[in-house]
Amino acid sequence: MSDIAPADIAVHCLGPEELEAHAPALARIMADTVSAGAAIGYMQPFSLEDGLAFLATQVFPEIRAGRRLLLAATLNGDGAIVGSVQLIIGMPPNQPHRCEVAKMMVAPAARRRGVGAALMAALDAEARAAGKTLITLDTRTGDRAEPLYRAAGFVAAGVIPGFALDPDGAALHATTYMYKQL
């Protein structure tokens, strides 16, 4: 399946001081992912500028406030980000034990190389370090990411039909809610 050894993939949690420097690469991955049909909450067309605006207004403030983590993956030690995933750790008062996966993305050119699996393993470690015992996520039912989540130990809790539009707006799709107990 992959000719990249896990040692060739590095994942780290971006600190607040690193965000601006990596914003263009993260926005590019987001734009390419949405253009390739990923159901991550956005519609096509989705531009680099759209990605930069999302990061600046939605993600980076949450990271700076300590309510969200952003993990980034690189291949072969070259420093170029090829994937990212977010972990929402700031939850309501009655859910201090839980966190939520958001915006799992791997650049189309880097897929099928173990990047997604490496991101999910690092996400587990970050959740544990934050004292979390339950991780939840949702994904388009039948999406190419669903087997990745299952392989990472997530279990389907249920499916909601007609939950959201596909990124091209052509049809509604079902969403599968999943969880993992740590």
PDB file of N, CA and C in Angstrom, residues 58-122:
ATOM      1  N   GLN A  58     -11.383  31.230  12.296  1.00  0.00           N
ATOM      2  CA  GLN A  58     -11.993  30.115  13.016  1.00  0.00           C
ATOM      3  C   GLN A  58     -10.995  29.248  13.781  1.00  0.00           C
ATOM      4  N   VAL A  59      -9.887  28.922  13.154  1.00  0.00           N
ATOM      5  CA  VAL A  59      -8.958  27.950  13.740  1.00  0.00           C
ATOM      6  C   VAL A  59      -7.911  28.606  14.634  1.00  0.00           C
ATOM      7  N   PHE A  60      -7.188  29.571  14.112  1.00  0.00           N
ATOM      8  CA  PHE A  60      -6.082  30.154  14.864  1.00  0.00           C
ATOM      9  C   PHE A  60      -6.531  30.798  16.180  1.00  0.00           C
ATOM     10  N   PRO A  61      -7.659  31.508  16.223  1.00  0.00           N
ATOM     11  CA  PRO A  61      -8.092  32.041  17.520  1.00  0.00           C
ATOM     12  C   PRO A  61      -8.395  30.939  18.546  1.00  0.00           C
ATOM     13  N   GLU A  62      -8.933  29.834  18.092  1.00  0.00           N
ATOM     14  CA  GLU A  62      -9.240  28.718  18.991  1.00  0.00           C
ATOM     15  C   GLU A  62      -7.957  28.066  19.524  1.00  0.00           C
ATOM     16  N   ILE A  63      -6.935  27.993  18.680  1.00  0.00           N
ATOM     17  CA  ILE A  63      -5.647  27.446  19.124  1.00  0.00           C
ATOM     18  C   ILE A  63      -5.027  28.375  20.158  1.00  0.00           C
ATOM     19  N   ARG A  64      -5.023  29.660  19.865  1.00  0.00           N
ATOM     20  CA  ARG A  64      -4.445  30.630  20.802  1.00  0.00           C
ATOM     21  C   ARG A  64      -5.175  30.651  22.130  1.00  0.00           C
ATOM     22  N   ALA A  65      -6.469  30.335  22.114  1.00  0.00           N
ATOM     23  CA  ALA A  65      -7.269  30.306  23.340  1.00  0.00           C
ATOM     24  C   ALA A  65      -7.145  28.965  24.075  1.00  0.00           C
ATOM     25  N   GLY A  66      -6.426  28.005  23.490  1.00  0.00           N
ATOM     26  CA  GLY A  66      -6.245  26.707  24.138  1.00  0.00           C
ATOM     27  C   GLY A  66      -7.421  25.762  23.999  1.00  0.00           C
ATOM     28  N   ARG A  67      -8.317  26.032  23.053  1.00  0.00           N
ATOM     29  CA  ARG A  67      -9.496  25.187  22.866  1.00  0.00           C
ATOM     30  C   ARG A  67      -9.367  24.211  21.702  1.00  0.00           C
ATOM     31  N   ARG A  68      -8.281  24.315  20.948  1.00  0.00           N
ATOM     32  CA  ARG A  68      -8.110  23.485  19.757  1.00  0.00           C
ATOM     33  C   ARG A  68      -6.630  23.246  19.526  1.00  0.00           C
ATOM     34  N   LEU A  69      -6.308  22.065  19.018  1.00  0.00           N
ATOM     35  CA  LEU A  69      -4.947  21.722  18.615  1.00  0.00           C
ATOM     36  C   LEU A  69      -4.932  21.506  17.112  1.00  0.00           C
ATOM     37  N   LEU A  70      -3.813  21.814  16.484  1.00  0.00           N
ATOM     38  CA  LEU A  70      -3.640  21.604  15.053  1.00  0.00           C
ATOM     39  C   LEU A  70      -2.375  20.797  14.842  1.00  0.00           C
ATOM     40  N   LEU A  71      -2.541  19.582  14.348  1.00  0.00           N
ATOM     41  CA  LEU A  71      -1.415  18.704  14.077  1.00  0.00           C
ATOM     42  C   LEU A  71      -1.097  18.762  12.595  1.00  0.00           C
ATOM     43  N   ALA A  72       0.183  18.819  12.259  1.00  0.00           N
ATOM     44  CA  ALA A  72       0.627  18.894  10.875  1.00  0.00           C
ATOM     45  C   ALA A  72       1.611  17.764  10.597  1.00  0.00           C
ATOM     46  N   ALA A  73       1.501  17.187   9.403  1.00  0.00           N
ATOM     47  CA  ALA A  73       2.372  16.091   8.990  1.00  0.00           C
ATOM     48  C   ALA A  73       3.260  16.516   7.837  1.00  0.00           C
ATOM     49  N   THR A  74       4.509  16.058   7.885  1.00  0.00           N
ATOM     50  CA  THR A  74       5.459  16.267   6.795  1.00  0.00           C
ATOM     51  C   THR A  74       6.010  14.902   6.367  1.00  0.00           C
ATOM     52  N   LEU A  75       6.503  14.853   5.133  1.00  0.00           N
ATOM     53  CA  LEU A  75       7.110  13.629   4.590  1.00  0.00           C
ATOM     54  C   LEU A  75       8.594  13.849   4.349  1.00  0.00           C
ATOM     55  N   ASN A  76       9.389  12.847   4.604  1.00  0.00           N
ATOM     56  CA  ASN A  76      10.800  12.832   4.233  1.00  0.00           C
ATOM     57  C   ASN A  76      11.625  13.963   4.830  1.00  0.00           C
ATOM     58  N   GLY A  77      11.159  14.557   5.915  1.00  0.00           N
ATOM     59  CA  GLY A  77      11.942  15.560   6.601  1.00  0.00           C
ATOM     60  C   GLY A  77      12.167  16.849   5.845  1.00  0.00           C
ATOM     61  N   ASP A  78      11.401  17.091   4.761  1.00  0.00           N
ATOM     62  CA  ASP A  78      11.628  18.317   3.987  1.00  0.00           C
ATOM     63  C   ASP A  78      10.902  19.533   4.558  1.00  0.00           C
ATOM     64  N   GLY A  79      10.065  19.326   5.573  1.00  0.00           N
ATOM     65  CA  GLY A  79       9.377  20.430   6.230  1.00  0.00           C
ATOM     66  C   GLY A  79       8.099  20.885   5.569  1.00  0.00           C
ATOM     67  N   ALA A  80       7.797  20.382   4.366  1.00  0.00           N
ATOM     68  CA  ALA A  80       6.568  20.777   3.674  1.00  0.00           C
ATOM     69  C   ALA A  80       5.381  20.012   4.268  1.00  0.00           C
ATOM     70  N   ILE A  81       4.392  20.745   4.718  1.00  0.00           N
ATOM     71  CA  ILE A  81       3.207  20.113   5.313  1.00  0.00           C
ATOM     72  C   ILE A  81       2.380  19.448   4.223  1.00  0.00           C
ATOM     73  N   VAL A  82       2.027  18.169   4.451  1.00  0.00           N
ATOM     74  CA  VAL A  82       1.229  17.412   3.485  1.00  0.00           C
ATOM     75  C   VAL A  82      -0.104  16.960   4.065  1.00  0.00           C
ATOM     76  N   GLY A  83      -0.334  17.221   5.336  1.00  0.00           N
ATOM     77  CA  GLY A  83      -1.597  16.837   5.946  1.00  0.00           C
ATOM     78  C   GLY A  83      -1.759  17.494   7.295  1.00  0.00           C
ATOM     79  N   SER A  84      -3.021  17.582   7.721  1.00  0.00           N
ATOM     80  CA  SER A  84      -3.290  18.153   9.035  1.00  0.00           C
ATOM     81  C   SER A  84      -4.601  17.607   9.573  1.00  0.00           C
ATOM     82  N   VAL A  85      -4.755  17.722  10.869  1.00  0.00           N
ATOM     83  CA  VAL A  85      -5.992  17.364  11.545  1.00  0.00           C
ATOM     84  C   VAL A  85      -6.102  18.255  12.779  1.00  0.00           C
ATOM     85  N   GLN A  86      -7.319  18.560  13.144  1.00  0.00           N
ATOM     86  CA  GLN A  86      -7.556  19.393  14.319  1.00  0.00           C
ATOM     87  C   GLN A  86      -8.221  18.563  15.405  1.00  0.00           C
ATOM     88  N   LEU A  87      -7.915  18.891  16.637  1.00  0.00           N
ATOM     89  CA  LEU A  87      -8.523  18.246  17.788  1.00  0.00           C
ATOM     90  C   LEU A  87      -9.135  19.336  18.651  1.00  0.00           C
ATOM     91  N   ILE A  88     -10.453  19.322  18.730  1.00  0.00           N
ATOM     92  CA  ILE A  88     -11.163  20.297  19.547  1.00  0.00           C
ATOM     93  C   ILE A  88     -11.185  19.764  20.969  1.00  0.00           C
ATOM     94  N   ILE A  89     -10.501  20.467  21.864  1.00  0.00           N
ATOM     95  CA  ILE A  89     -10.401  20.004  23.250  1.00  0.00           C
ATOM     96  C   ILE A  89     -11.234  20.850  24.198  1.00  0.00           C
ATOM     97  N   GLY A  90     -11.640  22.033  23.767  1.00  0.00           N
ATOM     98  CA  GLY A  90     -12.482  22.898  24.584  1.00  0.00           C
ATOM     99  C   GLY A  90     -13.931  22.501  24.413  1.00  0.00           C
ATOM    100  N   MET A  91     -14.440  21.720  25.338  1.00  0.00           N
ATOM    101  CA  MET A  91     -15.791  21.176  25.239  1.00  0.00           C
ATOM    102  C   MET A  91     -16.686  21.785  26.328  1.00  0.00           C
ATOM    103  N   PRO A  92     -17.998  21.574  26.228  1.00  0.00           N
ATOM    104  CA  PRO A  92     -18.903  22.091  27.266  1.00  0.00           C
ATOM    105  C   PRO A  92     -18.545  21.540  28.646  1.00  0.00           C
ATOM    106  N   PRO A  93     -18.986  22.217  29.707  1.00  0.00           N
ATOM    107  CA  PRO A  93     -18.633  21.806  31.071  1.00  0.00           C
ATOM    108  C   PRO A  93     -19.023  20.366  31.427  1.00  0.00           C
ATOM    109  N   ASN A  94     -20.076  19.842  30.801  1.00  0.00           N
ATOM    110  CA  ASN A  94     -20.483  18.477  31.130  1.00  0.00           C
ATOM    111  C   ASN A  94     -19.747  17.426  30.301  1.00  0.00           C
ATOM    112  N   GLN A  95     -18.742  17.850  29.498  1.00  0.00           N
ATOM    113  CA  GLN A  95     -17.998  16.917  28.648  1.00  0.00           C
ATOM    114  C   GLN A  95     -16.484  17.126  28.745  1.00  0.00           C
ATOM    115  N   PRO A  96     -15.950  17.276  29.946  1.00  0.00           N
ATOM    116  CA  PRO A  96     -14.512  17.544  30.052  1.00  0.00           C
ATOM    117  C   PRO A  96     -13.639  16.366  29.622  1.00  0.00           C
ATOM    118  N   HIS A  97     -14.219  15.189  29.535  1.00  0.00           N
ATOM    119  CA  HIS A  97     -13.503  13.961  29.191  1.00  0.00           C
ATOM    120  C   HIS A  97     -13.412  13.739  27.683  1.00  0.00           C
ATOM    121  N   ARG A  98     -14.118  14.552  26.894  1.00  0.00           N
ATOM    122  CA  ARG A  98     -14.281  14.297  25.465  1.00  0.00           C
ATOM    123  C   ARG A  98     -13.567  15.339  24.621  1.00  0.00           C
ATOM    124  N   CYS A  99     -13.163  14.922  23.411  1.00  0.00           N
ATOM    125  CA  CYS A  99     -12.637  15.835  22.408  1.00  0.00           C
ATOM    126  C   CYS A  99     -13.180  15.403  21.047  1.00  0.00           C
ATOM    127  N   GLU A 100     -12.991  16.255  20.062  1.00  0.00           N
ATOM    128  CA  GLU A 100     -13.596  15.997  18.760  1.00  0.00           C
ATOM    129  C   GLU A 100     -12.597  16.241  17.638  1.00  0.00           C
ATOM    130  N   VAL A 101     -12.571  15.330  16.674  1.00  0.00           N
ATOM    131  CA  VAL A 101     -11.720  15.450  15.496  1.00  0.00           C
ATOM    132  C   VAL A 101     -12.392  16.390  14.501  1.00  0.00           C
ATOM    133  N   ALA A 102     -11.605  17.268  13.883  1.00  0.00           N
ATOM    134  CA  ALA A 102     -12.134  18.169  12.859  1.00  0.00           C
ATOM    135  C   ALA A 102     -11.132  18.309  11.715  1.00  0.00           C
ATOM    136  N   LYS A 103     -11.655  18.452  10.546  1.00  0.00           N
ATOM    137  CA  LYS A 103     -10.889  18.806   9.340  1.00  0.00           C
ATOM    138  C   LYS A 103      -9.645  17.946   9.116  1.00  0.00           C
ATOM    139  N   MET A 104      -9.842  16.625   9.066  1.00  0.00           N
ATOM    140  CA  MET A 104      -8.754  15.705   8.714  1.00  0.00           C
ATOM    141  C   MET A 104      -8.500  15.855   7.216  1.00  0.00           C
ATOM    142  N   MET A 105      -7.278  16.281   6.856  1.00  0.00           N
ATOM    143  CA  MET A 105      -6.956  16.526   5.450  1.00  0.00           C
ATOM    144  C   MET A 105      -5.551  16.038   5.118  1.00  0.00           C
ATOM    145  N   VAL A 106      -5.449  15.344   3.992  1.00  0.00           N
ATOM    146  CA  VAL A 106      -4.151  14.970   3.437  1.00  0.00           C
ATOM    147  C   VAL A 106      -4.137  15.466   2.001  1.00  0.00           C
ATOM    148  N   ALA A 107      -3.073  16.157   1.624  1.00  0.00           N
ATOM    149  CA  ALA A 107      -2.964  16.656   0.257  1.00  0.00           C
ATOM    150  C   ALA A 107      -3.161  15.505  -0.723  1.00  0.00           C
ATOM    151  N   PRO A 108      -3.930  15.713  -1.777  1.00  0.00           N
ATOM    152  CA  PRO A 108      -4.181  14.618  -2.724  1.00  0.00           C
ATOM    153  C   PRO A 108      -2.920  13.913  -3.209  1.00  0.00           C
ATOM    154  N   ALA A 109      -1.842  14.635  -3.440  1.00  0.00           N
ATOM    155  CA  ALA A 109      -0.603  14.023  -3.923  1.00  0.00           C
ATOM    156  C   ALA A 109       0.103  13.174  -2.866  1.00  0.00           C
ATOM    157  N   ALA A 110      -0.263  13.316  -1.597  1.00  0.00           N
ATOM    158  CA  ALA A 110       0.404  12.583  -0.512  1.00  0.00           C
ATOM    159  C   ALA A 110      -0.445  11.439   0.039  1.00  0.00           C
ATOM    160  N   ARG A 111      -1.588  11.193  -0.556  1.00  0.00           N
ATOM    161  CA  ARG A 111      -2.481  10.149  -0.032  1.00  0.00           C
ATOM    162  C   ARG A 111      -1.934   8.753  -0.311  1.00  0.00           C
ATOM    163  N   ARG A 112      -2.404   7.813   0.511  1.00  0.00           N
ATOM    164  CA  ARG A 112      -2.040   6.386   0.415  1.00  0.00           C
ATOM    165  C   ARG A 112      -0.573   6.149   0.768  1.00  0.00           C
ATOM    166  N   ARG A 113      -0.045   6.984   1.644  1.00  0.00           N
ATOM    167  CA  ARG A 113       1.353   6.857   2.073  1.00  0.00           C
ATOM    168  C   ARG A 113       1.483   6.719   3.579  1.00  0.00           C
ATOM    169  N   GLY A 114       0.378   6.626   4.286  1.00  0.00           N
ATOM    170  CA  GLY A 114       0.430   6.486   5.732  1.00  0.00           C
ATOM    171  C   GLY A 114       0.322   7.790   6.491  1.00  0.00           C
ATOM    172  N   VAL A 115       0.146   8.907   5.787  1.00  0.00           N
ATOM    173  CA  VAL A 115       0.068  10.208   6.448  1.00  0.00           C
ATOM    174  C   VAL A 115      -1.163  10.285   7.342  1.00  0.00           C
ATOM    175  N   GLY A 116      -2.308   9.843   6.834  1.00  0.00           N
ATOM    176  CA  GLY A 116      -3.537   9.875   7.633  1.00  0.00           C
ATOM    177  C   GLY A 116      -3.414   9.033   8.893  1.00  0.00           C
ATOM    178  N   ALA A 117      -2.842   7.845   8.765  1.00  0.00           N
ATOM    179  CA  ALA A 117      -2.663   6.977   9.933  1.00  0.00           C
ATOM    180  C   ALA A 117      -1.728   7.616  10.950  1.00  0.00           C
ATOM    181  N   ALA A 118      -0.673   8.263  10.464  1.00  0.00           N
ATOM    182  CA  ALA A 118       0.266   8.927  11.371  1.00  0.00           C
ATOM    183  C   ALA A 118      -0.419  10.090  12.092  1.00  0.00           C
ATOM    184  N   LEU A 119      -1.240  10.846  11.370  1.00  0.00           N
ATOM    185  CA  LEU A 119      -1.976  11.931  12.002  1.00  0.00           C
ATOM    186  C   LEU A 119      -2.927  11.408  13.072  1.00  0.00           C
ATOM    187  N   MET A 120      -3.620  10.314  12.786  1.00  0.00           N
ATOM    188  CA  MET A 120      -4.572   9.760  13.754  1.00  0.00           C
ATOM    189  C   MET A 120      -3.853   9.223  14.992  1.00  0.00           C
ATOM    190  N   ALA A 121      -2.689   8.602  14.817  1.00  0.00           N
ATOM    191  CA  ALA A 121      -1.924   8.115  15.969  1.00  0.00           C
ATOM    192  C   ALA A 121      -1.451   9.286  16.839  1.00  0.00           C
ATOM    193  N   ALA A 122      -0.982  10.343  16.206  1.00  0.00           N
ATOM    194  CA  ALA A 122      -0.542  11.522  16.957  1.00  0.00           C
ATOM    195  C   ALA A 122      -1.722  12.188  17.657  1.00  0.00           C
TER     196      ALA A 122
END
